Coordinates of C-alpha atoms and ligand atoms in Angstrom, one line a residue:
M154 CA -12.0 -15.5 -20.4
L155 CA -13.6 -12.5 -18.9
V156 CA -12.3 -9.0 -19.4
I157 CA -12.8 -7.1 -16.3
T158 CA -12.2 -3.2 -16.6
A159 CA -11.7 -0.1 -14.0
D160 CA -15.0 0.6 -14.0
V161 CA -16.1 -3.0 -12.8
V162 CA -13.4 -3.3 -10.7
R163 CA -14.2 0.2 -9.1
D164 CA -18.0 -0.8 -8.3
I165 CA -17.2 -4.4 -7.2
L166 CA -14.2 -3.9 -4.7
S167 CA -14.9 -1.3 -2.5
V168 CA -11.7 -0.6 0.4
K169 CA -13.6 -2.2 2.8
S170 CA -14.5 -5.8 1.1
C171 CA -11.0 -5.4 -0.2
M172 CA -9.6 -5.5 3.5
N173 CA -11.2 -8.9 4.0
V174 CA -10.3 -10.2 0.9
M175 CA -6.6 -9.0 2.2
E176 CA -6.6 -10.4 5.5
R177 CA -7.5 -14.1 4.1
A178 CA -5.0 -13.5 1.6
L179 CA -2.3 -12.4 4.1
T180 CA -2.9 -14.8 6.6
D181 CA -2.6 -17.6 4.2
L182 CA 0.4 -16.3 3.3
A183 CA 1.4 -16.6 7.1
N184 CA 0.2 -20.3 7.2
G185 CA 1.8 -21.2 4.0
Q186 CA -1.2 -21.5 2.1
A187 CA -0.5 -18.9 -0.6
L188 CA 3.3 -19.1 -2.8
Q189 CA 4.6 -16.2 -4.5
V190 CA 8.3 -15.1 -5.8
L191 CA 9.7 -11.6 -5.5
R192 CA 8.6 -9.8 -8.6
T193 CA 10.8 -9.2 -11.5
V194 CA 11.6 -5.7 -12.5
L195 CA 13.0 -4.7 -16.3
P196 CA 14.4 -1.4 -16.1
L197 CA 13.7 1.1 -18.6
E198 CA 14.5 4.5 -19.7
G199 CA 15.0 6.8 -16.6
E200 CA 13.4 5.2 -13.7
N201 CA 10.5 3.7 -15.9
V202 CA 10.0 -0.1 -15.4
L203 CA 8.0 -3.4 -16.4
G204 CA 7.5 -5.7 -13.6
Q205 CA 5.9 -8.8 -13.0
M206 CA 4.6 -10.1 -9.8
P207 CA 3.2 -14.0 -9.9
S208 CA 1.7 -16.1 -7.1
Y209 CA -0.7 -19.2 -6.3
L210 CA -3.3 -19.2 -3.6
K211 CA -3.8 -22.8 -2.9
N212 CA -6.9 -22.7 -0.7
D213 CA -8.7 -20.3 -3.7
G214 CA -7.6 -22.6 -6.4
V215 CA -6.3 -20.0 -8.6
I216 CA -2.7 -18.8 -10.0
G217 CA -1.9 -15.3 -11.3
T218 CA 0.5 -12.6 -12.0
K219 CA 0.3 -9.0 -12.4
V220 CA 2.2 -7.1 -14.9
I221 CA 2.7 -3.2 -14.6
T222 CA 4.5 -0.8 -16.1
V223 CA 5.3 2.0 -13.9
Y224 CA 6.4 5.6 -15.0
P225 CA 7.0 8.0 -12.2
D226 CA 6.5 11.1 -14.5
N227 CA 3.4 10.3 -16.3
N228 CA 1.3 12.6 -14.2
Q229 CA 2.8 15.6 -16.1
I230 CA 1.4 14.1 -19.7
G231 CA -2.0 13.0 -17.8
F232 CA -1.4 9.5 -17.7
P233 CA -1.5 7.2 -14.5
S234 CA 2.0 6.3 -13.2
H235 CA 1.0 2.7 -12.6
Q236 CA -0.8 1.0 -15.5
G237 CA -1.0 -2.8 -15.9
V238 CA -3.5 -5.9 -16.0
V239 CA -3.7 -9.0 -13.3
L240 CA -4.0 -12.4 -15.1
L241 CA -6.0 -14.7 -13.4
F242 CA -5.6 -18.7 -14.0
N243 CA -7.7 -21.6 -12.6
A244 CA -4.9 -23.8 -10.7
I245 CA -6.5 -27.2 -11.5
N246 CA -6.5 -26.9 -15.2
G247 CA -4.6 -23.9 -16.0
K248 CA -7.4 -21.9 -17.8
L249 CA -7.1 -18.1 -18.1
Q250 CA -10.5 -17.1 -16.1
A251 CA -9.9 -13.4 -16.4
I252 CA -7.8 -10.1 -17.3
V253 CA -8.7 -7.6 -14.7
D254 CA -7.3 -4.0 -14.8
G255 CA -4.6 -3.8 -12.6
N256 CA -4.1 0.1 -12.0
E257 CA -7.5 0.1 -9.7
I258 CA -6.6 -3.2 -8.0
T259 CA -3.1 -1.8 -6.9
A260 CA -5.1 1.2 -5.6
I261 CA -7.4 -0.6 -3.9
R262 CA -5.3 -3.6 -2.6
T263 CA -2.6 -1.2 -1.1
A264 CA -4.7 0.8 1.0
A265 CA -6.7 -2.0 2.4
V266 CA -3.5 -3.7 3.4
S267 CA -2.3 -0.4 5.0
S268 CA -5.9 0.2 6.8
I269 CA -4.9 -3.7 8.4
A270 CA -1.7 -2.7 9.4
T271 CA -3.3 0.2 10.7
D272 CA -6.0 -1.6 12.7
L273 CA -3.3 -3.6 14.0
L274 CA -0.8 -1.1 15.0
A275 CA -2.1 2.0 15.4
N276 CA -3.5 3.5 19.1
K277 CA -6.9 3.1 19.2
N278 CA -7.6 6.5 19.7
S279 CA -5.6 8.1 16.4
H280 CA -7.8 10.8 15.2
T281 CA -5.1 12.9 13.3
L282 CA -4.1 11.6 9.9
S283 CA -1.5 13.4 7.6
I284 CA -0.8 12.2 4.1
L285 CA 2.1 12.9 2.3
G286 CA 1.5 12.8 -1.3
T287 CA -1.5 13.7 -3.2
G288 CA -1.9 11.0 -5.7
E289 CA -3.6 7.4 -6.0
Q290 CA -2.5 5.9 -3.3
A291 CA -3.2 9.3 -1.2
R292 CA -6.6 9.0 -2.5
S293 CA -7.3 5.7 -1.6
H294 CA -5.4 5.9 1.6
L295 CA -7.7 8.5 3.1
E296 CA -10.6 6.4 2.4
A297 CA -8.9 3.5 4.1
M298 CA -7.9 5.1 7.5
L299 CA -11.2 6.5 7.8
L300 CA -12.4 2.8 7.9
V301 CA -10.4 1.8 10.8
R302 CA -9.6 4.8 13.4
P303 CA -12.1 7.8 14.4
I304 CA -9.8 10.4 12.2
K305 CA -11.2 13.9 12.9
Y306 CA -8.5 15.5 11.2
V307 CA -6.9 15.2 7.8
R308 CA -3.8 17.4 7.0
V309 CA -2.2 16.7 3.2
W310 CA 1.1 17.9 1.6
S311 CA 2.2 17.5 -1.9
R312 CA 5.2 19.4 -3.5
H313 CA 2.6 21.5 -5.5
R314 CA 0.3 23.1 -3.4
K315 CA -2.4 23.2 -6.4
N316 CA -2.3 19.3 -6.1
G317 CA -3.0 19.5 -2.2
L318 CA -5.4 21.7 -3.1
A319 CA -7.3 19.7 -6.1
F320 CA -6.7 16.6 -3.6
K321 CA -9.0 18.7 -0.8
E322 CA -11.7 19.6 -3.3
E323 CA -12.1 15.8 -4.3
M324 CA -11.8 14.4 -1.1
E325 CA -13.8 16.5 0.7
A326 CA -16.6 16.5 -1.6
K327 CA -16.5 12.7 -1.7
L328 CA -16.0 11.8 1.8
N329 CA -17.7 14.4 3.7
I330 CA -14.4 15.2 5.9
S331 CA -12.3 18.4 6.1
V332 CA -9.0 18.5 4.6
D333 CA -6.2 20.9 5.3
V334 CA -3.2 21.4 2.8
S335 CA 0.0 22.0 4.6
D336 CA 3.2 23.8 2.9
S337 CA 5.8 21.3 4.1
A338 CA 5.8 18.0 4.9
E339 CA 6.7 18.7 8.6
E340 CA 3.7 20.9 9.3
A341 CA 1.4 18.4 7.6
V342 CA 3.0 15.7 10.3
H343 CA 2.9 18.0 13.3
Q344 CA 1.0 15.9 16.3
A345 CA -0.5 13.5 13.6
D346 CA -1.4 10.1 15.4
I347 CA -1.3 8.5 11.4
I348 CA 1.3 9.1 8.7
C349 CA 1.0 7.6 5.6
T350 CA 3.7 8.2 3.1
V351 CA 2.5 7.6 -0.6
T352 CA 5.0 9.8 -2.8
A353 CA 7.3 8.7 -5.5
A354 CA 10.2 10.5 -3.5
R355 CA 13.7 8.9 -3.8
E356 CA 15.1 10.7 -0.5
P357 CA 13.8 11.0 2.6
I358 CA 10.5 13.2 3.3
L359 CA 9.6 12.2 6.6
K360 CA 12.3 12.7 9.6
G361 CA 12.2 11.1 13.0
E362 CA 12.1 14.5 15.1
W363 CA 9.0 15.8 13.4
V364 CA 6.8 12.4 14.5
K365 CA 5.3 12.3 17.6
E366 CA 5.5 9.6 20.3
G367 CA 3.2 6.7 19.7
A368 CA 2.3 7.4 15.9
H369 CA 1.7 5.1 13.8
I370 CA 3.1 5.3 9.8
N371 CA 2.1 3.4 6.7
A372 CA 5.5 3.9 4.4
V373 CA 4.1 2.7 1.2
G374 CA 5.5 4.9 -1.8
A375 CA 9.2 3.7 -1.8
C376 CA 9.1 0.1 -3.5
K377 CA 13.0 0.1 -4.3
A378 CA 16.4 -0.6 -2.6
N379 CA 17.8 2.5 -3.3
D380 CA 14.7 4.7 -2.6
R381 CA 13.5 6.1 0.5
E382 CA 11.0 8.4 2.1
L383 CA 12.1 7.6 5.7
A384 CA 14.9 9.3 7.3
T385 CA 17.6 6.8 9.1
D386 CA 16.7 8.3 12.5
L387 CA 13.0 7.3 12.4
V388 CA 13.6 3.8 11.6
K389 CA 16.1 3.4 14.0
K390 CA 13.6 4.5 16.9
S391 CA 10.7 2.5 15.4
E392 CA 9.1 -0.7 15.6
F393 CA 9.4 -2.1 12.0
Y394 CA 6.5 -4.2 10.3
V395 CA 6.8 -5.2 6.9
D396 CA 4.0 -7.2 4.5
R397 CA 7.3 -9.9 3.8
V398 CA 10.4 -9.9 4.9
E399 CA 11.7 -11.4 1.9
S400 CA 10.5 -8.4 0.0
A401 CA 11.9 -6.1 2.5
T402 CA 15.3 -7.6 2.5
K403 CA 15.4 -7.1 -1.0
E404 CA 13.2 -4.2 -1.9
S405 CA 12.9 -1.7 0.6
G406 CA 15.5 1.2 0.8
D407 CA 13.4 2.1 4.1
F408 CA 15.0 -0.7 5.7
L409 CA 18.0 -1.1 3.5
I410 CA 19.8 2.1 3.4
P411 CA 20.1 2.2 7.5
L412 CA 21.0 -1.4 7.4
Q413 CA 23.9 -0.5 5.2
E414 CA 24.8 2.7 7.1
G415 CA 25.1 0.4 10.5
V416 CA 22.1 1.4 12.3
I417 CA 20.1 -1.0 12.3
N418 CA 20.6 -4.9 11.9
E419 CA 18.2 -7.8 10.3
S420 CA 16.4 -8.5 13.5
H421 CA 14.8 -4.7 13.5
I422 CA 12.1 -6.1 11.4
K423 CA 9.7 -7.4 14.0
G424 CA 7.6 -9.2 11.5
E425 CA 4.9 -9.3 9.1
I426 CA 1.4 -8.1 9.3
G427 CA 0.2 -11.7 8.3
E428 CA 2.3 -13.0 11.4
L429 CA 0.3 -10.2 13.4
L430 CA -3.1 -11.5 12.1
I431 CA -2.2 -15.1 13.3
G432 CA -0.9 -13.7 16.5
K433 CA 2.6 -15.1 15.9
I434 CA 4.1 -12.0 17.3
P435 CA 3.2 -9.2 19.2
G436 CA 2.1 -5.9 18.1
R437 CA 3.2 -2.4 19.6
K438 CA 5.0 -2.5 22.7
S439 CA 3.4 0.5 24.2
E440 CA 1.6 3.3 23.6
K441 CA 4.2 5.6 23.5
S442 CA 6.2 3.6 20.4
I443 CA 6.4 4.6 17.3
T444 CA 5.0 1.7 14.9
I445 CA 6.1 1.5 11.0
F446 CA 4.2 -0.4 8.7
N447 CA 6.7 -0.5 5.7
S448 CA 4.1 -1.8 2.5
L449 CA 6.1 -3.4 -0.6
G450 CA 2.7 -4.8 -2.0
L451 CA 2.9 -8.6 -2.8
A452 CA 1.2 -10.5 -5.6
I453 CA -1.1 -12.7 -3.7
E454 CA -2.8 -9.3 -3.0
D455 CA -3.6 -8.7 -6.8
I456 CA -4.4 -12.1 -6.9
A457 CA -6.8 -12.2 -4.1
A458 CA -8.4 -9.1 -5.3
A459 CA -8.7 -10.0 -8.9
N460 CA -10.5 -13.7 -7.6
F461 CA -12.9 -12.2 -5.4
I462 CA -14.0 -9.5 -8.1
Y463 CA -14.5 -12.7 -10.6
K464 CA -16.0 -14.9 -7.9
E465 CA -18.6 -11.6 -7.4
M466 CA -19.1 -11.8 -10.9
S467 CA -19.9 -15.6 -11.2
K468 CA -22.6 -14.9 -8.5
K469 CA -24.3 -12.6 -10.6
N470 CA -24.0 -14.7 -13.8
E471 CA -22.0 -12.7 -15.5
V472 CA -19.2 -15.4 -16.1
S473 CA -19.7 -17.9 -19.0
N474 CA -18.6 -21.3 -18.4
Y475 CA -16.4 -20.6 -21.7
Ligands
LIG671 P1 1.1 8.8 -8.5 O1 2.2 9.0 -9.7 O2 -0.1 9.1 -8.3 O3 1.3 10.0 -7.2 C1 2.7 10.1 -6.7 C2 2.9 11.4 -5.9 O4 4.2 11.3 -5.1 C3 2.2 12.4 -6.3 O5 1.8 13.2 -5.2 C4 3.7 13.3 -6.3 O6 3.7 14.5 -5.8 C5 4.8 12.5 -5.0 N1 6.3 12.9 -5.5 C6 6.5 12.5 -6.5 N2 7.7 12.3 -6.5 C7 8.2 13.2 -5.2 C8 9.5 13.8 -4.5 N3 10.5 13.3 -5.1 N4 9.0 14.3 -3.5 C9 8.3 14.3 -3.1 N5 6.8 13.7 -3.3 C10 6.9 13.6 -4.8 O7 1.6 7.4 -7.6 P2 0.6 6.6 -6.7 O8 -0.1 7.4 -5.8 O9 0.1 5.5 -7.6 O10 1.9 6.1 -5.9 C11 2.7 6.5 -5.0 C12 4.0 5.7 -5.0 O11 3.4 4.5 -3.7 C13 4.7 5.3 -5.8 O12 6.4 5.5 -5.3 C14 4.3 3.6 -6.3 O13 5.6 3.0 -6.8 C15 4.0 3.2 -4.8 N6 3.3 2.4 -4.9 C16 3.5 1.4 -3.7 C17 2.5 0.3 -3.8 C18 2.3 -0.8 -2.2 O14 2.1 -1.7 -2.5 N7 3.8 -0.3 -1.7 C19 1.8 0.0 -4.5 C20 1.4 0.8 -5.5 C21 2.0 2.3 -5.6 P3 3.3 16.1 -6.9 O15 2.4 16.4 -6.6 O16 4.3 16.9 -6.1 O17 4.2 15.5 -8.2

């Protein structure tokens, strides 16, 4: 059994390589070749939770589960808000093959899936990117968006300007692109072609009137039924895609709150990214449509990423037969 640390995950799993892995996993899910159940969430003090996300990838012969704590206020005491591991098992004999750092996998696989959604849904000439939030996901999403569209302008917003400035300094050095720090979310999304909402906000931070025609939005931050980043008017006027309908209808405040308000109905969900990948559903209707990809995060993504890393290490003979 192998213990795979965050450094090794970072070395092996680039966002680009992860996109290929995620495409395959989402395709398998859409074709019924991957199974998962909804995550279980144990509520702790305040907004803290312990979550578990199991899945089975039939074509890869692996099963596994991610176990993760989410402590949203951890940034204030110098810890990541998400900490956990992915346990990877052989599906034939049930053996535990690897314990893989879950923080890095979560950051990379989420951004990789958003980049697949963006590639499928955003207008081709999208060149202005806005990122709301400056945490782990903001970092991986900036890298991911640059892979799929010819981004020339990047604007970022955080509640605390110093976090925006730290993000700018780090990401400009890392990715060789200029990043502007905006003073408000409204300013940040002005004329943006692509918007990534990657905050732990519980109330809307993005309004429909601020979003231009033709924009694509990756709504990633809100993963609980009572939390949302998107205002009702925005959801209502958009074409709304999800990673998994079963997850969205149980876990997505961005979808469930407008539904409870009676402003949209269940059929507002156009379908899943995997269904777009296999051509089962159409993409955006017109260049003027506003498209939303609502990401809840799926167990199959974690297991597929962990298995990819394990197999890459096997190729390098870094895995014994134990
Ligand atoms: P981080 O803790 O690294 O960053 C959180 C970010 O959210 C910070 O920029 C913080 O801003 C901002 N923020 C917190 N509260 C608010 C608020 N009330 N209004 C506006 N901004 C706020 O978290 P991650 O980057 O790892 O994750 C971001 C979000 O994405 C989380 O909610 C997380 O649960 C979710 N997530 C979703 C996944 C998916 O698969 N869909 C996977 C992983 C995470 P500030 O600097 O001002 O404090």
